[in-house]
Amino acid sequence: MSIKVSNLTKYYGDYLAVDNISFEVNKGDILGFLGPNGAGKSTTMKIITTYLPPTSGKIDVDGLDVEDNSLDVRRKFGYLPEQNPLYTDMYVYEYLDYIAALDGVPQEKVVQKRNEMIRVCGLEEMKGKIIGELSKGFKQRVGLAQAMINNPEILILDEPTSGLDPNQIIEIRNLIKKLGKEKTVILSTHILSEVQATCNRVIIINKGKIVADGSPQELQSRSKGQSIVTLEVKNNCDKNALTSQLKTIRNVNKVEFVKDTDDSFIYNIYGEKGIDLREVISNKVMEQRATLLSMQAKQSSLEDIFRDLTK
Ligand code: ADP
C-alpha cells in the first residue's frame, strides 16, 4: 500500500507544529521519521492515522483520501501511539482479544491471532498478567501486538523501541524489518542508530519541516563533502579567543563548540573535502597557548548530518 502525504500543515492554536510537508511511502519501505523532540513526528503520525485532523493538506492511501474514507482506511493501519493507550486493568490476553474483535478479526480467529501475536512479541510469560503491572518494555510489546493483530498492511509506530532494554530493542528491530518486507512501515525515533539499523529510508524533520529525505547511505554520502576534525584541548585557555582563531583557518567552514568536560573543551571543526586540517589546527592551538589533548579526523556520519540539520 502506498501513502501519499501532500502539503500537510497542522497548527495547534497559533503554533505551527507541521509545516507544509509532502512525501510518499510505498510497500516494502520502512521509513524512519527522525527528529528531535517536538519536531512534529507524533503529530504527523496522528494525522496520517486519522486520529487528528490536519489544518490543511491531504493524505491518500492507495489513492483514497483518508479524510473521506477514515473508517475504511483506519482498518488498514496498525498504530502504536506515543502514549500507548493500554487498558491497564485488563489481562494481556483479554486486551488483545478485545482489540482483535474491535479491529474486525473474525470471531473464530481471535484466539489464534492473539496467540500468534503473543508468540511474535515474546509475551508468553506475561499473557496472564494485568497490563498495569507490566514493565515499560512489556507494555510496549503489548502495544506492538495490538498494532499488528489484524495483520494491517500499514504499520505506523511512534517510538517503537522506547523503554525497551538492549536485547528487546534488537528483537523488535528484527521484527519490524521482517514485517517491513510485506508491509508499509513508518516509524518515528530520535535515535539515529535506530534508523540506520532498521530503515531503508529516512526523513529528517525539524521544527515541523522536512530537512532531508533519502536512504541512510544517500544522506551520509551527501555530507561527504566535508572533513571533520574533533579537537580536545585543556580548558585552561581562552575559549572564545581559540574559537575565533580556529574560524580564521583557510578551508574551515564551521567551528562547532561541542562541550565542556571537567577539564577540557571539545570542538568539531568542519573543513573542505580532502583537506587535512590537523597541522594548521595544532599550530593555532599552540599560538593560543592551549594544551592539545587529542585530535581526530573523521568522515561525517549520519549523526553529524542530523546535528547539522536540526541545530
Ligand atoms: P515529536 O513527536 O517530534 O516530539 P510532536 O508532534 O509531539 O513532536 O509535537 C510538535 C510540537 O507541537 C511540539 O512543540 C509540541 O509541544 C506541540 N504540540 C503537540 N501536541 C500538542 C497539542 N495537543 N496542543 C498544543 N501543542 C501541541
Coordinates of C-alpha atoms and ligand atoms in Angstrom, one line a residue:
M1 CA 0.0 0.0 0.0
S2 CA 1.2 3.5 -0.7
I3 CA 0.8 6.6 1.4
K4 CA 1.0 10.0 -0.2
V5 CA 1.2 13.0 2.0
S6 CA 0.7 16.3 0.2
N7 CA 1.3 19.8 1.8
L8 CA 0.4 18.7 5.2
T9 CA 0.1 21.5 7.8
K10 CA -1.0 21.5 11.4
Y11 CA -1.5 24.4 13.7
Y12 CA -2.2 24.0 17.4
G13 CA -3.8 27.3 18.0
D14 CA -1.2 29.8 16.7
Y15 CA 1.6 27.2 17.0
L16 CA 2.8 25.7 13.7
A17 CA 3.7 22.1 14.5
V18 CA 3.8 20.7 11.0
D19 CA 4.8 23.0 8.2
N20 CA 3.7 22.0 4.7
I21 CA 5.3 18.6 4.4
S22 CA 5.0 16.2 1.5
F23 CA 6.3 12.7 0.9
E24 CA 5.3 9.3 -0.4
V25 CA 5.9 5.8 1.0
N26 CA 5.4 2.5 -0.7
K27 CA 5.0 -1.1 0.1
G28 CA 8.3 -2.6 1.3
D29 CA 9.5 0.7 2.6
I30 CA 10.5 1.1 6.2
L31 CA 10.5 4.9 6.6
G32 CA 12.1 6.4 9.6
F33 CA 10.9 9.7 10.8
L34 CA 13.9 11.2 12.6
G35 CA 13.9 14.4 14.5
P36 CA 14.5 15.9 17.9
N37 CA 11.7 16.1 20.5
G38 CA 9.0 18.5 19.4
A39 CA 9.8 18.3 15.7
G40 CA 6.3 17.3 14.7
K41 CA 6.7 13.5 14.3
S42 CA 3.9 12.3 16.5
T43 CA 1.5 15.0 15.2
T44 CA 2.2 13.8 11.6
M45 CA 1.6 10.2 12.6
K46 CA -1.6 11.0 14.4
I47 CA -2.9 12.8 11.3
I48 CA -1.9 10.0 8.9
T49 CA -3.8 7.5 11.1
T50 CA -6.8 9.9 11.2
Y51 CA -6.7 10.4 14.9
L52 CA -6.1 14.1 14.4
P53 CA -7.4 16.3 11.6
P54 CA -4.9 18.4 9.6
T55 CA -5.2 22.2 9.4
S56 CA -4.6 21.8 5.6
G57 CA -3.2 19.2 3.2
K58 CA -4.1 15.8 2.1
I59 CA -3.3 12.2 2.7
D60 CA -4.1 9.4 0.2
V61 CA -3.8 5.7 1.0
D62 CA -3.7 3.8 -2.3
G63 CA -5.4 6.7 -3.9
L64 CA -8.1 7.0 -1.3
D65 CA -8.4 10.3 0.6
V66 CA -8.0 9.5 4.2
E67 CA -10.4 12.1 5.5
D68 CA -13.3 11.0 3.2
N69 CA -12.7 7.3 4.0
S70 CA -11.4 7.4 7.5
L71 CA -13.2 4.3 8.8
D72 CA -12.0 2.1 5.8
V73 CA -8.6 3.5 6.0
R74 CA -8.2 3.1 9.7
R75 CA -8.7 -0.7 9.3
K76 CA -5.6 -0.8 7.1
F77 CA -3.5 0.8 9.7
G78 CA -1.8 -0.7 12.7
Y79 CA -0.9 2.1 15.0
L80 CA 1.4 2.2 18.0
P81 CA 0.8 5.7 19.5
E82 CA 3.4 7.6 21.5
Q83 CA 1.4 7.3 24.7
N84 CA 0.4 3.7 24.4
P85 CA -3.3 3.8 25.5
L86 CA -3.4 0.3 27.0
Y87 CA -6.3 -0.6 29.3
T88 CA -4.2 -1.1 32.4
D89 CA -6.8 -3.2 34.4
M90 CA -7.2 -5.8 31.7
Y91 CA -5.2 -9.1 31.4
V92 CA -2.8 -9.1 28.4
Y93 CA -4.7 -11.9 26.6
E94 CA -8.0 -10.3 27.4
Y95 CA -6.9 -6.9 26.0
L96 CA -5.6 -8.5 22.8
D97 CA -8.9 -10.4 22.3
Y98 CA -10.8 -7.2 22.8
I99 CA -8.6 -5.3 20.3
A100 CA -8.8 -8.1 17.8
A101 CA -12.6 -8.1 17.9
L102 CA -12.6 -4.3 17.6
D103 CA -10.3 -4.4 14.6
G104 CA -12.6 -6.8 12.8
V105 CA -10.7 -10.1 13.2
P106 CA -13.4 -12.8 12.7
Q107 CA -14.6 -14.2 16.0
E108 CA -13.3 -17.8 15.3
K109 CA -9.9 -16.4 14.5
V110 CA -9.5 -14.2 17.6
V111 CA -7.8 -16.7 19.9
Q112 CA -5.5 -17.9 17.1
K113 CA -4.5 -14.3 16.2
R114 CA -4.0 -13.3 19.8
N115 CA -1.7 -16.4 20.4
E116 CA 0.3 -15.6 17.3
M117 CA 0.9 -12.0 18.5
I118 CA 1.8 -13.2 22.0
R119 CA 4.4 -15.5 20.4
V120 CA 5.7 -13.0 17.9
C121 CA 6.1 -10.2 20.5
G122 CA 7.6 -12.5 23.2
L123 CA 4.7 -12.2 25.6
E124 CA 4.1 -15.8 26.6
E125 CA 5.1 -15.4 30.2
M126 CA 3.1 -12.2 30.6
K127 CA -0.2 -13.2 28.9
G128 CA -2.0 -13.9 32.2
K129 CA -0.8 -10.7 33.9
I130 CA -2.6 -7.4 34.4
I131 CA -1.3 -4.8 31.9
G132 CA -0.8 -2.2 34.6
E133 CA 1.6 -4.5 36.4
L134 CA 3.9 -4.9 33.4
S135 CA 7.3 -3.2 32.9
K136 CA 7.5 -0.4 30.3
G137 CA 9.2 -2.8 27.9
F138 CA 6.4 -5.4 28.1
K139 CA 3.7 -2.7 27.8
Q140 CA 5.5 -1.6 24.6
R141 CA 5.3 -5.2 23.3
V142 CA 1.6 -5.3 24.1
G143 CA 1.3 -2.1 22.2
L144 CA 3.1 -3.6 19.2
A145 CA 0.9 -6.7 19.4
Q146 CA -2.3 -4.7 19.3
A147 CA -1.0 -2.7 16.4
M148 CA -0.3 -5.8 14.4
I149 CA -3.2 -8.1 15.4
N150 CA -5.4 -7.5 12.4
N151 CA -2.5 -8.0 10.0
P152 CA -2.6 -4.4 8.8
E153 CA -1.0 -3.5 5.5
I154 CA 0.5 -0.3 7.0
L155 CA 2.2 0.0 10.4
I156 CA 2.7 3.4 12.0
L157 CA 4.9 3.0 15.0
D158 CA 5.6 6.1 17.2
E159 CA 9.0 5.4 19.0
P160 CA 8.6 1.6 18.9
T161 CA 11.7 0.8 20.9
S162 CA 11.3 3.4 23.6
G163 CA 11.6 1.9 27.1
L164 CA 13.0 -1.4 25.9
D165 CA 16.2 -3.0 27.1
P166 CA 19.0 -3.6 24.5
N167 CA 18.0 -7.2 23.8
Q168 CA 14.4 -6.3 23.3
I169 CA 15.4 -3.4 21.1
I170 CA 17.3 -5.9 18.8
E171 CA 14.3 -8.3 18.7
I172 CA 11.8 -5.5 17.9
R173 CA 14.0 -4.1 15.2
N174 CA 14.3 -7.5 13.6
L175 CA 10.6 -8.0 13.9
I176 CA 10.0 -4.6 12.2
K177 CA 12.5 -5.4 9.4
K178 CA 10.7 -8.8 8.8
L179 CA 7.3 -7.1 8.7
G180 CA 8.6 -4.3 6.5
K181 CA 9.2 -6.7 3.6
E182 CA 5.5 -7.2 3.1
K183 CA 4.1 -4.0 4.6
T184 CA 4.5 -0.3 4.5
V185 CA 6.1 0.9 7.8
I186 CA 6.6 4.4 9.1
L187 CA 8.3 4.6 12.5
S188 CA 9.5 7.6 14.4
T189 CA 12.6 7.9 16.5
H190 CA 15.0 10.4 17.8
I191 CA 17.7 7.7 17.9
L192 CA 20.0 7.7 14.9
S193 CA 21.2 4.2 15.3
E194 CA 17.6 3.1 15.0
V195 CA 17.1 4.4 11.5
Q196 CA 20.5 3.1 10.5
A197 CA 19.6 -0.4 11.8
T198 CA 16.0 -0.6 10.6
C199 CA 15.0 1.8 7.9
N200 CA 15.7 1.9 4.1
R201 CA 14.6 5.5 4.0
V202 CA 14.9 8.4 6.4
I203 CA 13.1 11.7 6.6
I204 CA 14.7 14.1 8.9
I205 CA 12.1 16.5 10.4
N206 CA 12.9 19.6 12.3
K207 CA 10.5 22.3 13.6
G208 CA 7.7 20.8 11.5
K209 CA 9.7 20.9 8.2
I210 CA 11.3 18.1 6.2
V211 CA 15.0 19.0 6.1
A212 CA 16.3 15.8 4.4
D213 CA 14.9 12.8 2.7
G214 CA 16.8 9.8 1.3
S215 CA 18.3 6.4 2.2
P216 CA 20.7 6.4 5.2
Q217 CA 23.5 5.8 2.8
E218 CA 22.5 8.7 0.5
L219 CA 22.2 11.1 3.3
Q220 CA 25.6 10.0 4.5
S221 CA 27.3 10.4 1.1
R222 CA 25.7 13.8 0.6
S223 CA 27.7 15.1 3.5
K224 CA 31.0 13.5 2.5
G225 CA 31.8 16.9 1.0
Q226 CA 33.2 17.8 4.4
S227 CA 36.1 16.7 6.5
I228 CA 35.7 16.9 10.3
V229 CA 38.3 17.2 13.0
T230 CA 37.3 16.6 16.6
L231 CA 39.6 18.6 18.8
E232 CA 40.1 18.4 22.6
V233 CA 42.1 21.0 24.4
K234 CA 42.7 21.5 28.1
N235 CA 40.2 24.1 29.5
N236 CA 42.9 26.5 30.8
C237 CA 42.8 28.6 27.6
D238 CA 40.5 31.4 26.4
K239 CA 37.7 29.5 24.8
N240 CA 36.3 32.5 22.8
A241 CA 39.7 33.5 21.5
L242 CA 40.5 30.0 20.4
T243 CA 37.2 29.6 18.7
S244 CA 37.7 32.9 16.8
Q245 CA 41.2 31.8 15.8
L246 CA 40.0 28.4 14.5
K247 CA 37.4 30.2 12.4
T248 CA 40.2 32.1 10.6
I249 CA 41.8 29.0 9.2
R250 CA 41.6 28.7 5.5
N251 CA 39.2 26.0 4.2
V252 CA 37.4 25.8 7.6
N253 CA 33.7 26.0 7.0
K254 CA 32.4 25.9 10.5
V255 CA 33.7 25.6 14.1
E256 CA 31.3 24.0 16.5
F257 CA 31.8 24.0 20.2
V258 CA 30.6 20.6 21.3
K259 CA 31.0 20.5 25.1
D260 CA 32.8 21.5 28.2
T261 CA 34.1 18.4 30.2
D262 CA 35.6 18.6 33.7
D263 CA 39.0 19.6 32.3
S264 CA 38.7 20.1 28.6
F265 CA 36.9 21.8 25.7
I266 CA 35.8 19.8 22.7
Y267 CA 35.2 21.2 19.2
N268 CA 34.2 19.8 15.9
I269 CA 35.9 21.7 13.0
Y270 CA 34.4 21.2 9.6
G271 CA 36.5 21.8 6.5
E272 CA 36.6 21.4 2.8
K273 CA 36.6 17.8 1.5
G274 CA 40.0 16.1 1.2
I275 CA 42.0 18.7 3.1
D276 CA 43.8 17.6 6.2
L277 CA 43.4 20.4 8.7
R278 CA 45.2 18.8 11.6
E279 CA 48.6 20.5 11.3
V280 CA 47.2 24.0 11.0
I281 CA 44.8 23.4 13.8
S282 CA 47.6 22.2 16.1
N283 CA 49.5 25.4 15.2
K284 CA 46.6 27.6 16.1
V285 CA 46.2 25.7 19.4
M286 CA 49.9 26.4 20.2
E287 CA 49.6 30.0 19.3
Q288 CA 46.8 30.3 21.8
R289 CA 49.0 28.6 24.4
A290 CA 46.3 25.9 24.8
T291 CA 47.2 22.3 25.6
L292 CA 46.3 19.9 22.9
L293 CA 44.8 16.7 24.4
S294 CA 43.6 14.9 21.3
M295 CA 42.7 15.4 17.7
Q296 CA 40.9 13.1 15.3
A297 CA 40.0 13.4 11.7
K298 CA 36.9 11.5 10.6
Q299 CA 34.3 11.2 7.9
S300 CA 31.0 12.8 8.6
S301 CA 28.3 10.3 9.8
L302 CA 24.6 10.4 9.7
E303 CA 24.8 11.8 13.2
D304 CA 26.8 14.8 12.0
I305 CA 24.2 15.4 9.3
F306 CA 21.4 15.2 11.8
R307 CA 23.1 17.6 14.1
D308 CA 23.8 19.9 11.3
L309 CA 20.3 19.9 10.0
T310 CA 18.5 20.2 13.3
K311 CA 20.5 22.6 15.3
Ligands
ADP1 P1 7.6 15.0 18.3 O1 6.7 13.8 18.1 O2 8.5 15.2 17.1 O3 8.3 15.0 19.6 P2 5.1 16.4 18.4 O4 4.4 16.2 17.1 O5 4.6 15.7 19.6 O6 6.6 16.3 18.2 O7 4.9 18.0 18.8 C1 5.3 19.0 17.9 C2 5.0 20.3 18.6 O8 3.6 20.5 18.8 C3 5.7 20.4 19.9 O9 6.2 21.7 20.1 C4 4.5 20.2 20.9 O10 4.7 20.8 22.1 C5 3.3 20.7 20.1 N1 2.1 20.0 20.5 C6 1.9 18.7 20.3 N2 0.6 18.3 20.7 C7 0.0 19.5 21.0 C8 -1.3 19.8 21.5 N3 -2.2 18.9 21.6 N4 -1.6 21.1 21.7 C9 -0.6 22.1 21.6 N5 0.6 21.8 21.2 C10 1.0 20.6 20.9

